[in-house]
């Protein structure tokens, strides 16, 4: 209100307050940002791509644009949670914890203080190693189901007391590995999850498990 009064006192002879007077009164530039229009989606898209591209400065820039434009922090942090799994995944599982903690901070603290949690999360997500292996694995498995349908699990995996006879509990085996088949017949041998270079430790672990279960490629 003080800025509005100052702008009115500096208005022209006709009493109109233009953009120049408003900026002078606010001591900052007016942002062309509409939470319901293209700039809303363009800016969050730029934030996602900058963060995926591991550029913390660009990520912070677009985060600042959204905050200065009055964007709902809940909208921003939802995208952070999605990105943590979609673009980072198991290359750094901590990223999802950071993003969900930021979401909790948004709900419990609110603006303006939650902006610091958003900044912390944006920096962490930018610098985290990137992997979309989880996204690709889910896409591959859902694609298989859409094409072939879903079979019942093998009888020894079902929940009823009678049907679980024959289940080979891996806890009774050396290394906790059982050779028993866990896929339904139509999916035996399918590989949906393929760890990439950012998940090297998981790739080694998966190969170890497959060898122990007699499923090595």
CSV table of C-alpha atoms in Angstrom, one decimal:
chain,number,residue,atom,x,y,z
A,1,UNK,CA,0.0,0.0,0.0
A,2,UNK,CA,2.9,2.4,0.7
A,3,UNK,CA,4.3,1.7,-2.7
A,4,UNK,CA,0.9,2.4,-4.3
A,5,UNK,CA,0.6,5.7,-2.4
A,6,UNK,CA,4.1,6.7,-3.6
A,7,UNK,CA,3.3,5.7,-7.2
A,8,UNK,CA,0.1,7.9,-7.0
A,9,UNK,CA,2.1,10.8,-5.7
A,10,UNK,CA,4.4,10.5,-8.7
A,11,UNK,CA,1.7,10.1,-11.2
A,12,UNK,CA,1.4,12.3,-14.2
A,13,UNK,CA,-1.1,15.3,-14.6
A,14,UNK,CA,-3.9,12.9,-15.5
A,15,UNK,CA,-3.4,10.9,-12.3
A,16,UNK,CA,-2.6,7.7,-14.2
A,17,UNK,CA,-0.1,5.3,-12.7
A,18,UNK,CA,2.0,3.6,-15.4
A,19,UNK,CA,4.5,0.8,-15.3
A,20,UNK,CA,7.4,3.2,-14.8
A,21,UNK,CA,5.8,4.8,-11.7
A,22,UNK,CA,5.0,1.4,-10.3
A,23,UNK,CA,8.5,0.1,-10.8
A,24,UNK,CA,10.0,3.2,-9.2
A,25,UNK,CA,7.7,2.9,-6.2
A,26,UNK,CA,8.4,-0.8,-5.7
A,27,UNK,CA,12.1,-0.4,-6.4
A,28,UNK,CA,12.0,-3.4,-8.6
A,29,UNK,CA,11.0,-4.4,-12.1
A,30,UNK,CA,7.5,-5.7,-12.8
A,31,UNK,CA,7.5,-9.3,-13.8
A,32,UNK,CA,5.5,-10.5,-16.8
A,33,UNK,CA,4.3,-13.7,-15.1
A,34,UNK,CA,0.8,-15.2,-15.2
A,35,UNK,CA,0.2,-18.2,-13.0
A,36,UNK,CA,-2.6,-19.3,-15.3
A,37,UNK,CA,-1.0,-18.6,-18.7
A,38,UNK,CA,1.9,-19.7,-20.9
A,39,UNK,CA,4.6,-18.1,-18.8
A,40,UNK,CA,3.5,-20.3,-15.9
A,41,UNK,CA,4.2,-23.5,-17.9
A,42,UNK,CA,7.1,-22.1,-19.8
A,43,UNK,CA,9.0,-21.2,-16.6
A,44,UNK,CA,8.4,-24.5,-14.8
A,45,UNK,CA,9.4,-26.3,-18.0
A,46,UNK,CA,12.6,-24.3,-18.0
A,47,UNK,CA,13.2,-25.0,-14.3
A,48,UNK,CA,12.8,-28.8,-15.0
A,49,UNK,CA,15.2,-28.8,-18.0
A,50,UNK,CA,17.8,-26.6,-16.2
A,51,UNK,CA,17.7,-28.9,-13.1
A,52,UNK,CA,17.8,-32.0,-15.3
A,53,UNK,CA,20.8,-30.4,-17.0
A,54,UNK,CA,22.7,-30.1,-13.7
A,55,UNK,CA,22.9,-26.3,-13.8
A,56,UNK,CA,22.2,-25.0,-10.2
A,57,UNK,CA,22.5,-21.4,-11.2
A,58,UNK,CA,19.9,-21.7,-14.0
A,59,UNK,CA,17.7,-23.8,-11.7
A,60,UNK,CA,17.8,-21.0,-9.0
A,61,UNK,CA,17.1,-18.4,-11.6
A,62,UNK,CA,13.9,-20.0,-12.8
A,63,UNK,CA,12.9,-20.7,-9.2
A,64,UNK,CA,13.4,-17.0,-8.4
A,65,UNK,CA,11.3,-16.0,-11.4
A,66,UNK,CA,8.5,-18.2,-10.1
A,67,UNK,CA,8.7,-17.0,-6.5
A,68,UNK,CA,8.9,-13.3,-7.6
A,69,UNK,CA,5.9,-13.9,-9.8
A,70,UNK,CA,3.8,-15.2,-6.9
A,71,UNK,CA,3.8,-18.8,-8.0
A,72,UNK,CA,2.2,-21.3,-5.6
A,73,UNK,CA,5.2,-23.0,-3.8
A,74,UNK,CA,3.1,-26.2,-3.7
A,75,UNK,CA,3.1,-26.3,-7.5
A,76,UNK,CA,6.9,-25.9,-7.6
A,77,UNK,CA,7.7,-28.5,-5.0
A,78,UNK,CA,5.4,-31.1,-6.7
A,79,UNK,CA,7.6,-30.8,-9.7
A,80,UNK,CA,10.7,-31.3,-7.5
A,81,UNK,CA,9.3,-34.5,-6.1
A,82,UNK,CA,8.5,-35.8,-9.6
A,83,UNK,CA,11.9,-34.8,-10.9
A,84,UNK,CA,13.6,-36.6,-8.0
A,85,UNK,CA,12.3,-39.9,-9.2
A,86,UNK,CA,11.9,-39.3,-12.9
A,87,UNK,CA,15.3,-37.8,-13.6
A,88,UNK,CA,17.5,-38.9,-10.7
A,89,UNK,CA,16.0,-42.1,-9.3
A,90,UNK,CA,18.3,-44.6,-7.8
A,91,UNK,CA,21.4,-42.8,-9.0
A,92,UNK,CA,20.8,-40.9,-5.7
A,93,UNK,CA,17.8,-42.1,-3.7
A,94,UNK,CA,18.5,-39.3,-1.2
A,95,UNK,CA,17.1,-36.8,-3.8
A,96,UNK,CA,13.5,-38.1,-3.2
A,97,UNK,CA,14.0,-37.6,0.5
A,98,UNK,CA,15.2,-34.0,0.0
A,99,UNK,CA,12.3,-33.2,-2.3
A,100,UNK,CA,9.6,-34.7,-0.1
A,101,UNK,CA,11.2,-32.9,2.9
A,102,UNK,CA,10.9,-29.6,0.9
A,103,UNK,CA,7.3,-30.5,0.2
A,104,UNK,CA,6.7,-31.0,4.0
A,105,UNK,CA,8.4,-27.7,4.7
A,106,UNK,CA,6.1,-25.9,2.2
A,107,UNK,CA,3.1,-27.3,4.0
A,108,UNK,CA,4.3,-26.7,7.6
A,109,UNK,CA,6.2,-23.4,7.2
A,110,UNK,CA,4.7,-21.7,4.2
A,111,UNK,CA,5.9,-18.6,2.5
A,112,UNK,CA,8.1,-16.7,2.8
A,113,UNK,CA,10.3,-19.0,4.9
A,114,UNK,CA,9.8,-22.2,2.8
A,115,UNK,CA,11.6,-20.5,-0.1
A,116,UNK,CA,14.9,-21.5,1.6
A,117,UNK,CA,13.9,-25.2,1.6
A,118,UNK,CA,12.9,-24.8,-2.1
A,119,UNK,CA,16.3,-23.3,-2.9
A,120,UNK,CA,18.1,-26.1,-1.0
A,121,UNK,CA,16.2,-28.7,-2.9
A,122,UNK,CA,16.8,-27.0,-6.2
A,123,UNK,CA,20.5,-27.0,-5.7
A,124,UNK,CA,20.6,-30.6,-4.5
A,125,UNK,CA,18.5,-31.9,-7.4
A,126,UNK,CA,20.7,-30.0,-9.8
A,127,UNK,CA,23.9,-31.4,-8.6
A,128,UNK,CA,22.7,-35.0,-8.0
A,129,UNK,CA,23.7,-37.7,-10.6
A,130,UNK,CA,21.0,-38.2,-13.1
A,131,UNK,CA,19.3,-41.4,-14.2
A,132,UNK,CA,15.9,-42.2,-15.8
A,133,UNK,CA,16.3,-45.9,-15.5
A,134,UNK,CA,13.3,-46.2,-13.1
A,135,UNK,CA,11.1,-44.3,-15.5
A,136,UNK,CA,12.2,-46.5,-18.4
A,137,UNK,CA,11.8,-49.7,-16.4
A,138,UNK,CA,8.2,-48.8,-15.5
A,139,UNK,CA,7.4,-47.9,-19.1
A,140,UNK,CA,8.8,-51.2,-20.3
A,141,UNK,CA,6.9,-53.2,-17.8
A,142,UNK,CA,3.6,-51.4,-18.3
A,143,UNK,CA,4.1,-51.7,-22.1
A,144,UNK,CA,4.5,-55.5,-21.7
A,145,UNK,CA,1.3,-55.7,-19.7
A,146,UNK,CA,-0.6,-53.6,-22.2
A,147,UNK,CA,0.6,-55.9,-25.0
A,148,UNK,CA,0.3,-59.3,-23.3
A,149,UNK,CA,-2.2,-58.7,-20.5
A,150,UNK,CA,-1.6,-59.7,-16.9
A,151,UNK,CA,-1.4,-63.3,-15.8
A,152,UNK,CA,-2.0,-64.6,-12.3
A,153,UNK,CA,1.1,-65.0,-10.2
A,154,UNK,CA,2.6,-68.5,-10.0
A,155,UNK,CA,0.6,-70.6,-7.5
A,156,UNK,CA,3.4,-70.6,-4.9
A,157,UNK,CA,3.4,-66.8,-4.8
A,158,UNK,CA,-0.3,-66.3,-4.1
A,159,UNK,CA,-1.7,-65.3,-0.8
A,160,UNK,CA,-3.9,-68.1,0.4
A,161,UNK,CA,-2.5,-70.6,2.9
A,162,UNK,CA,-2.9,-73.6,0.6
A,163,UNK,CA,-1.4,-72.0,-2.5
A,164,UNK,CA,1.8,-70.8,-0.8
A,165,UNK,CA,2.8,-74.5,-0.2
A,166,UNK,CA,5.9,-74.9,-2.4
A,167,UNK,CA,7.1,-71.4,-1.9
A,168,UNK,CA,10.9,-71.4,-1.4
A,169,UNK,CA,11.5,-68.6,1.1
A,170,UNK,CA,14.9,-67.1,0.2
A,171,UNK,CA,15.7,-66.5,3.9
A,172,UNK,CA,16.3,-70.2,4.3
A,173,UNK,CA,18.9,-70.2,1.5
A,174,UNK,CA,22.6,-69.2,1.5
A,175,UNK,CA,22.9,-65.5,0.7
A,176,UNK,CA,19.1,-65.2,0.9
A,177,UNK,CA,18.8,-66.2,-2.8
A,178,UNK,CA,16.3,-68.7,-4.1
A,179,UNK,CA,16.4,-70.1,-7.7
A,180,UNK,CA,12.6,-70.4,-7.7
A,181,UNK,CA,10.9,-68.6,-10.6
A,182,UNK,CA,8.9,-65.5,-9.6
A,183,UNK,CA,7.5,-64.4,-13.0
A,184,UNK,CA,4.3,-65.8,-14.5
A,185,UNK,CA,4.9,-68.0,-17.5
A,186,UNK,CA,4.4,-65.4,-20.2
A,187,UNK,CA,7.0,-63.1,-18.7
A,188,UNK,CA,9.8,-65.5,-17.8
A,189,UNK,CA,13.1,-64.1,-19.0
A,190,UNK,CA,11.9,-60.5,-19.5
A,191,UNK,CA,14.2,-57.8,-18.4
A,192,UNK,CA,12.5,-54.4,-17.6
A,193,UNK,CA,15.1,-52.7,-15.4
A,194,UNK,CA,18.4,-51.9,-17.0
A,195,UNK,CA,20.6,-49.8,-14.7
A,196,UNK,CA,22.6,-47.1,-16.5
A,197,UNK,CA,26.1,-45.7,-15.8
A,198,UNK,CA,24.8,-43.6,-13.0
A,199,UNK,CA,23.6,-46.7,-11.2
A,200,UNK,CA,26.8,-48.8,-11.5
A,201,UNK,CA,26.6,-50.1,-8.0
A,202,UNK,CA,23.0,-51.3,-8.5
A,203,UNK,CA,24.0,-52.9,-11.9
A,204,UNK,CA,26.8,-54.9,-10.1
A,205,UNK,CA,24.3,-55.9,-7.4
A,206,UNK,CA,21.7,-57.0,-10.0
A,207,UNK,CA,24.2,-59.1,-11.9
A,208,UNK,CA,25.3,-60.7,-8.6
A,209,UNK,CA,21.7,-61.6,-7.7
A,210,UNK,CA,21.0,-62.9,-11.2
A,211,UNK,CA,24.1,-65.2,-11.1
A,212,UNK,CA,23.1,-66.4,-7.6
A,213,UNK,CA,19.6,-67.2,-8.8
A,214,UNK,CA,20.8,-68.8,-12.1
A,215,UNK,CA,19.4,-65.9,-14.2
A,216,UNK,CA,22.7,-64.5,-15.5
A,217,UNK,CA,22.5,-63.3,-19.1
